[in-house]
Structures are given as structure tokens and as C-alpha cells.
Amino acid sequence: MDSSAVSTRREATRQKLYEAAVTLIAEQGFSATTVDEIAERAGVAKGTVYYNFASKSVLFEELLRHGVGLLTASLKDAAEATDKNGGSKVDALDAMIRAGLVFINRYPAFTQLYVAELWRTNRAWQSTLLVVRQQAVAVVEDVLRGGVENGELSDEIDIPLTAAALVGMVLVAALDWQAFQPERSLDDVHAALSRLLQGRVSGTRA
């Protein structure tokens, strides 16, 4: 078996372990989840877990890195596609909101874990989580900065805080949608957040 085949096989195994871990930890918490359970859910031997990850903590840290990496890539792809098609920076932000909703709709258990872990301070992986969180927010910051530079957006906006607010809006709104308003479609939720982005929520007065 050549090296590329081995690499592909190992990546497939790691993906199985990520999916098993995120599901179990979402169901019963990190401390209550054992390596034996993760291996059983993934359909692999316990030794396979330790072959790929030194410990349960390392597995979870890599899971967070992997998941936020996927989110970051989807946001970046949405912004680049909009730019390629001649869209504005606000169009790019709108596309990123939709990409974020699509991601969360596809990986709800991961998103719940990610949001919960952001607010913990006693985890071994906290520093890693802050780094990957900043990578996701930085993609939004780049678009905002571009909008300020081309005059599309006000130069008075606080770019870091606005970027964090947009990412937070998508995360929390999507979790609320799934937990309390599951009957709503992705298009419906996107339309509501799009109106917020474009400042179309105020009424008119005589």
C-alpha cells in the first residue's frame, strides 16, 4: 500500500473517531465519555484511538481544531466566491452568514460543544481553542477591513468586535433555531440575519 493510500485510510479513521467523540461528548459530557465508548461508537479497536491520538484530551483538542478549521474554510470560500463573482463586501458577509448556517446545520453537535468550550477556562485545550477561534474571526475581519478600505463600510466600525459579533450572531442564532424553532428553514433563518446585517430592521415613522 503506497503512502497516499495509508494517509487516506488514516484520515478516514480519524474522521470516524471525531464523529464518535463529538456525538458522545455532546450526549454525556467530556468527563463521562470513555475511550472505550469512543472506539465502540467508531467501530474500531481501543488501540486505534491511542494510535491516532495520545489521549482522550488530545483527541478532543484535535476535534476542536478540525471542526473550527472546516468552519473557517467554509467562511473563506464563501467570501472568495462572492469576490470572484463581483459582489460587494456586504454581499460577502451575507454569503458568510449563510455558509456558517449551513455548517452549523450539518454539524450541530460540534457547534454546541464549541460554543460551550469557548466559555470554560480550566481546559487543557483552551489556548488551542482561542487560536482557532481567532482564525475563524480573522476571515470576517479581512472582509470588514476591505469594506472600510473601499468606502463601502464606515471607518468608525470596530473591526475586531464587529467580526466577533457577526460570528457570535450566527452561532447563537443557529443554535436557537435548531433547539427552539426547528420548523424554520435555513433560508428563513438566513433571511432574518441578512436583514440585520443590512440594517433593514428599523421601521419608518411619519
CSV table of C-alpha atoms in Angstrom, one decimal:
chain,number,residue,atom,x,y,z
A,1,MET,CA,0.0,0.0,0.0
A,2,ASP,CA,1.5,3.4,-1.0
A,3,SER,CA,1.9,6.3,1.4
A,4,SER,CA,-1.0,8.2,-0.1
A,5,ALA,CA,-3.4,5.3,0.5
A,6,VAL,CA,-2.2,4.9,4.0
A,7,SER,CA,-2.7,8.6,4.6
A,8,THR,CA,-6.2,8.5,3.2
A,9,ARG,CA,-7.1,5.5,5.3
A,10,ARG,CA,-5.8,7.1,8.5
A,11,GLU,CA,-7.7,10.3,7.8
A,12,ALA,CA,-10.9,8.2,7.3
A,13,THR,CA,-10.2,6.6,10.7
A,14,ARG,CA,-9.6,9.9,12.4
A,15,GLN,CA,-12.9,11.2,10.9
A,16,LYS,CA,-14.8,8.3,12.4
A,17,LEU,CA,-13.2,9.0,15.7
A,18,TYR,CA,-14.1,12.7,15.5
A,19,GLU,CA,-17.7,11.9,14.7
A,20,ALA,CA,-17.9,9.3,17.5
A,21,ALA,CA,-16.3,11.6,20.1
A,22,VAL,CA,-18.4,14.7,19.2
A,23,THR,CA,-21.6,12.7,19.4
A,24,LEU,CA,-20.8,11.0,22.7
A,25,ILE,CA,-19.4,14.1,24.4
A,26,ALA,CA,-22.5,16.1,23.3
A,27,GLU,CA,-24.7,13.4,24.8
A,28,GLN,CA,-23.0,12.8,28.1
A,29,GLY,CA,-20.2,15.3,28.6
A,30,PHE,CA,-16.4,15.1,28.3
A,31,SER,CA,-15.6,13.6,31.7
A,32,ALA,CA,-18.3,10.9,31.4
A,33,THR,CA,-17.2,9.8,27.9
A,34,THR,CA,-14.5,7.0,27.9
A,35,VAL,CA,-12.0,6.0,25.2
A,36,ASP,CA,-13.7,2.5,25.1
A,37,GLU,CA,-17.0,4.2,24.2
A,38,ILE,CA,-15.5,6.3,21.5
A,39,ALA,CA,-13.8,3.3,20.0
A,40,GLU,CA,-17.0,1.2,20.1
A,41,ARG,CA,-19.1,4.0,18.6
A,42,ALA,CA,-16.5,4.5,15.8
A,43,GLY,CA,-16.3,0.7,15.2
A,44,VAL,CA,-12.6,0.5,15.8
A,45,ALA,CA,-10.3,-1.2,18.4
A,46,LYS,CA,-9.4,0.8,21.5
A,47,GLY,CA,-5.7,0.7,20.4
A,48,THR,CA,-6.7,2.5,17.2
A,49,VAL,CA,-7.7,5.5,19.3
A,50,TYR,CA,-4.3,5.7,21.0
A,51,TYR,CA,-2.5,5.1,17.7
A,52,ASN,CA,-4.1,8.2,16.3
A,53,PHE,CA,-4.3,10.3,19.5
A,54,ALA,CA,-2.2,10.2,22.6
A,55,SER,CA,-5.2,10.6,24.9
A,56,LYS,CA,-8.8,11.5,25.1
A,57,SER,CA,-7.9,15.1,25.7
A,58,VAL,CA,-5.7,15.2,22.7
A,59,LEU,CA,-8.5,13.7,20.6
A,60,PHE,CA,-10.9,16.4,21.8
A,61,GLU,CA,-8.4,19.1,21.2
A,62,GLU,CA,-7.8,17.9,17.6
A,63,LEU,CA,-11.6,17.6,17.1
A,64,LEU,CA,-12.0,21.2,18.0
A,65,ARG,CA,-9.1,22.2,15.7
A,66,HIS,CA,-10.5,20.1,12.9
A,67,GLY,CA,-14.1,21.4,13.3
A,68,VAL,CA,-13.2,25.1,13.5
A,69,GLY,CA,-10.9,24.6,10.6
A,70,LEU,CA,-13.8,23.3,8.5
A,71,LEU,CA,-15.9,26.3,9.5
A,72,THR,CA,-13.1,28.8,8.7
A,73,ALA,CA,-12.6,27.2,5.3
A,74,SER,CA,-16.3,27.5,4.5
A,75,LEU,CA,-16.4,31.1,5.5
A,76,LYS,CA,-13.3,31.9,3.4
A,77,ASP,CA,-14.7,30.0,0.4
A,78,ALA,CA,-17.9,32.0,0.6
A,79,ALA,CA,-16.1,35.3,0.7
A,80,GLU,CA,-13.8,34.4,-2.1
A,81,ALA,CA,-16.6,33.1,-4.3
A,82,THR,CA,-18.5,36.4,-3.8
A,83,ASP,CA,-15.5,38.5,-4.7
A,84,LYS,CA,-14.9,36.4,-7.8
A,85,ASN,CA,-18.4,37.0,-8.9
A,86,GLY,CA,-18.1,40.8,-8.4
A,87,GLY,CA,-20.1,41.0,-5.3
A,88,SER,CA,-19.7,43.7,-2.6
A,89,LYS,CA,-18.2,43.2,0.8
A,90,VAL,CA,-21.7,43.2,2.4
A,91,ASP,CA,-22.6,40.5,-0.1
A,92,ALA,CA,-19.5,38.6,1.0
A,93,LEU,CA,-20.6,39.0,4.7
A,94,ASP,CA,-24.1,37.8,3.8
A,95,ALA,CA,-22.6,34.8,2.0
A,96,MET,CA,-20.5,34.0,5.0
A,97,ILE,CA,-23.6,34.1,7.3
A,98,ARG,CA,-25.2,31.6,5.0
A,99,ALA,CA,-22.1,29.4,4.9
A,100,GLY,CA,-22.0,29.5,8.7
A,101,LEU,CA,-25.6,28.4,9.0
A,102,VAL,CA,-25.0,25.6,6.5
A,103,PHE,CA,-22.0,24.4,8.6
A,104,ILE,CA,-24.0,24.5,11.8
A,105,ASN,CA,-26.9,22.7,10.3
A,106,ARG,CA,-24.6,20.0,9.2
A,107,TYR,CA,-22.6,19.8,12.4
A,108,PRO,CA,-25.0,20.8,15.3
A,109,ALA,CA,-23.3,18.6,18.0
A,110,PHE,CA,-19.9,20.1,17.2
A,111,THR,CA,-21.3,23.6,17.3
A,112,GLN,CA,-22.8,23.0,20.7
A,113,LEU,CA,-19.6,21.7,22.1
A,114,TYR,CA,-17.5,24.6,20.5
A,115,VAL,CA,-19.8,27.3,22.0
A,116,ALA,CA,-19.7,25.6,25.4
A,117,GLU,CA,-16.0,25.2,25.4
A,118,LEU,CA,-15.3,28.8,24.5
A,119,TRP,CA,-16.6,29.9,27.9
A,120,ARG,CA,-14.6,27.4,30.0
A,121,THR,CA,-11.3,28.4,31.5
A,122,ASN,CA,-10.0,25.2,33.0
A,123,ARG,CA,-9.4,23.1,29.9
A,124,ALA,CA,-6.0,21.9,28.7
A,125,TRP,CA,-7.0,22.9,25.1
A,126,GLN,CA,-8.2,26.4,25.9
A,127,SER,CA,-5.2,28.1,24.3
A,128,THR,CA,-5.6,26.0,21.1
A,129,LEU,CA,-9.3,26.8,21.0
A,130,LEU,CA,-8.6,30.6,21.3
A,131,VAL,CA,-6.1,30.3,18.4
A,132,VAL,CA,-8.6,28.5,16.0
A,133,ARG,CA,-11.4,30.8,17.1
A,134,GLN,CA,-9.3,33.8,16.1
A,135,GLN,CA,-8.6,32.2,12.7
A,136,ALA,CA,-12.3,32.0,12.0
A,137,VAL,CA,-12.9,35.6,13.2
A,138,ALA,CA,-9.9,36.8,11.2
A,139,VAL,CA,-11.6,35.8,7.9
A,140,VAL,CA,-14.6,38.0,8.8
A,141,GLU,CA,-12.2,40.8,9.9
A,142,ASP,CA,-10.5,40.7,6.5
A,143,VAL,CA,-13.8,41.3,4.7
A,144,LEU,CA,-14.8,44.1,7.0
A,145,ARG,CA,-11.4,45.7,6.6
A,146,GLY,CA,-11.8,45.5,2.8
A,147,GLY,CA,-15.2,47.2,3.1
A,148,VAL,CA,-13.7,50.0,5.1
A,149,GLU,CA,-10.9,50.5,2.7
A,150,ASN,CA,-13.1,50.7,-0.3
A,151,GLY,CA,-15.6,53.1,1.4
A,152,GLU,CA,-18.4,50.6,1.5
A,153,LEU,CA,-18.4,50.4,5.2
A,154,SER,CA,-17.9,53.2,7.8
A,155,ASP,CA,-14.3,53.7,9.0
A,156,GLU,CA,-15.8,54.1,12.5
A,157,ILE,CA,-16.6,50.4,12.9
A,158,ASP,CA,-14.6,48.4,15.5
A,159,ILE,CA,-13.4,45.7,13.2
A,160,PRO,CA,-12.4,43.0,15.7
A,161,LEU,CA,-15.5,43.4,17.8
A,162,THR,CA,-17.8,43.6,14.8
A,163,ALA,CA,-16.3,40.4,13.4
A,164,ALA,CA,-16.7,38.6,16.7
A,165,ALA,CA,-20.3,39.9,16.9
A,166,LEU,CA,-21.2,38.6,13.4
A,167,VAL,CA,-19.7,35.2,14.2
A,168,GLY,CA,-21.4,35.1,17.5
A,169,MET,CA,-24.7,36.1,16.0
A,170,VAL,CA,-24.6,33.2,13.5
A,171,LEU,CA,-23.6,30.7,16.2
A,172,VAL,CA,-26.2,31.6,18.8
A,173,ALA,CA,-29.0,32.3,16.3
A,174,ALA,CA,-28.4,28.9,14.6
A,175,LEU,CA,-28.4,27.0,17.9
A,176,ASP,CA,-31.6,28.8,19.0
A,177,TRP,CA,-33.1,27.9,15.6
A,178,GLN,CA,-32.3,24.2,16.0
A,179,ALA,CA,-33.3,24.0,19.6
A,180,PHE,CA,-36.4,26.1,19.7
A,181,GLN,CA,-37.5,26.9,16.2
A,182,PRO,CA,-36.7,23.7,14.2
A,183,GLU,CA,-39.7,24.2,11.9
A,184,ARG,CA,-38.0,27.2,10.3
A,185,SER,CA,-36.0,26.6,7.1
A,186,LEU,CA,-32.4,27.6,6.6
A,187,ASP,CA,-33.5,30.1,4.0
A,188,ASP,CA,-35.8,31.7,6.5
A,189,VAL,CA,-33.2,32.0,9.2
A,190,HIS,CA,-30.6,33.3,6.7
A,191,ALA,CA,-33.1,36.0,5.5
A,192,ALA,CA,-33.7,37.2,9.1
A,193,LEU,CA,-29.9,37.5,9.8
A,194,SER,CA,-29.4,39.1,6.4
A,195,ARG,CA,-31.9,41.9,7.3
A,196,LEU,CA,-29.9,42.5,10.5
A,197,LEU,CA,-26.6,42.7,8.5
A,198,GLN,CA,-28.0,45.1,6.0
A,199,GLY,CA,-29.7,47.4,8.6
A,200,ARG,CA,-33.2,46.7,7.4
A,201,VAL,CA,-34.8,46.1,10.8
A,202,SER,CA,-35.9,49.7,11.7
A,203,GLY,CA,-39.4,50.9,10.8
A,204,THR,CA,-40.5,54.1,9.2
A,205,ARG,CA,-42.2,56.9,11.1
A,206,ALA,CA,-44.4,59.6,9.7
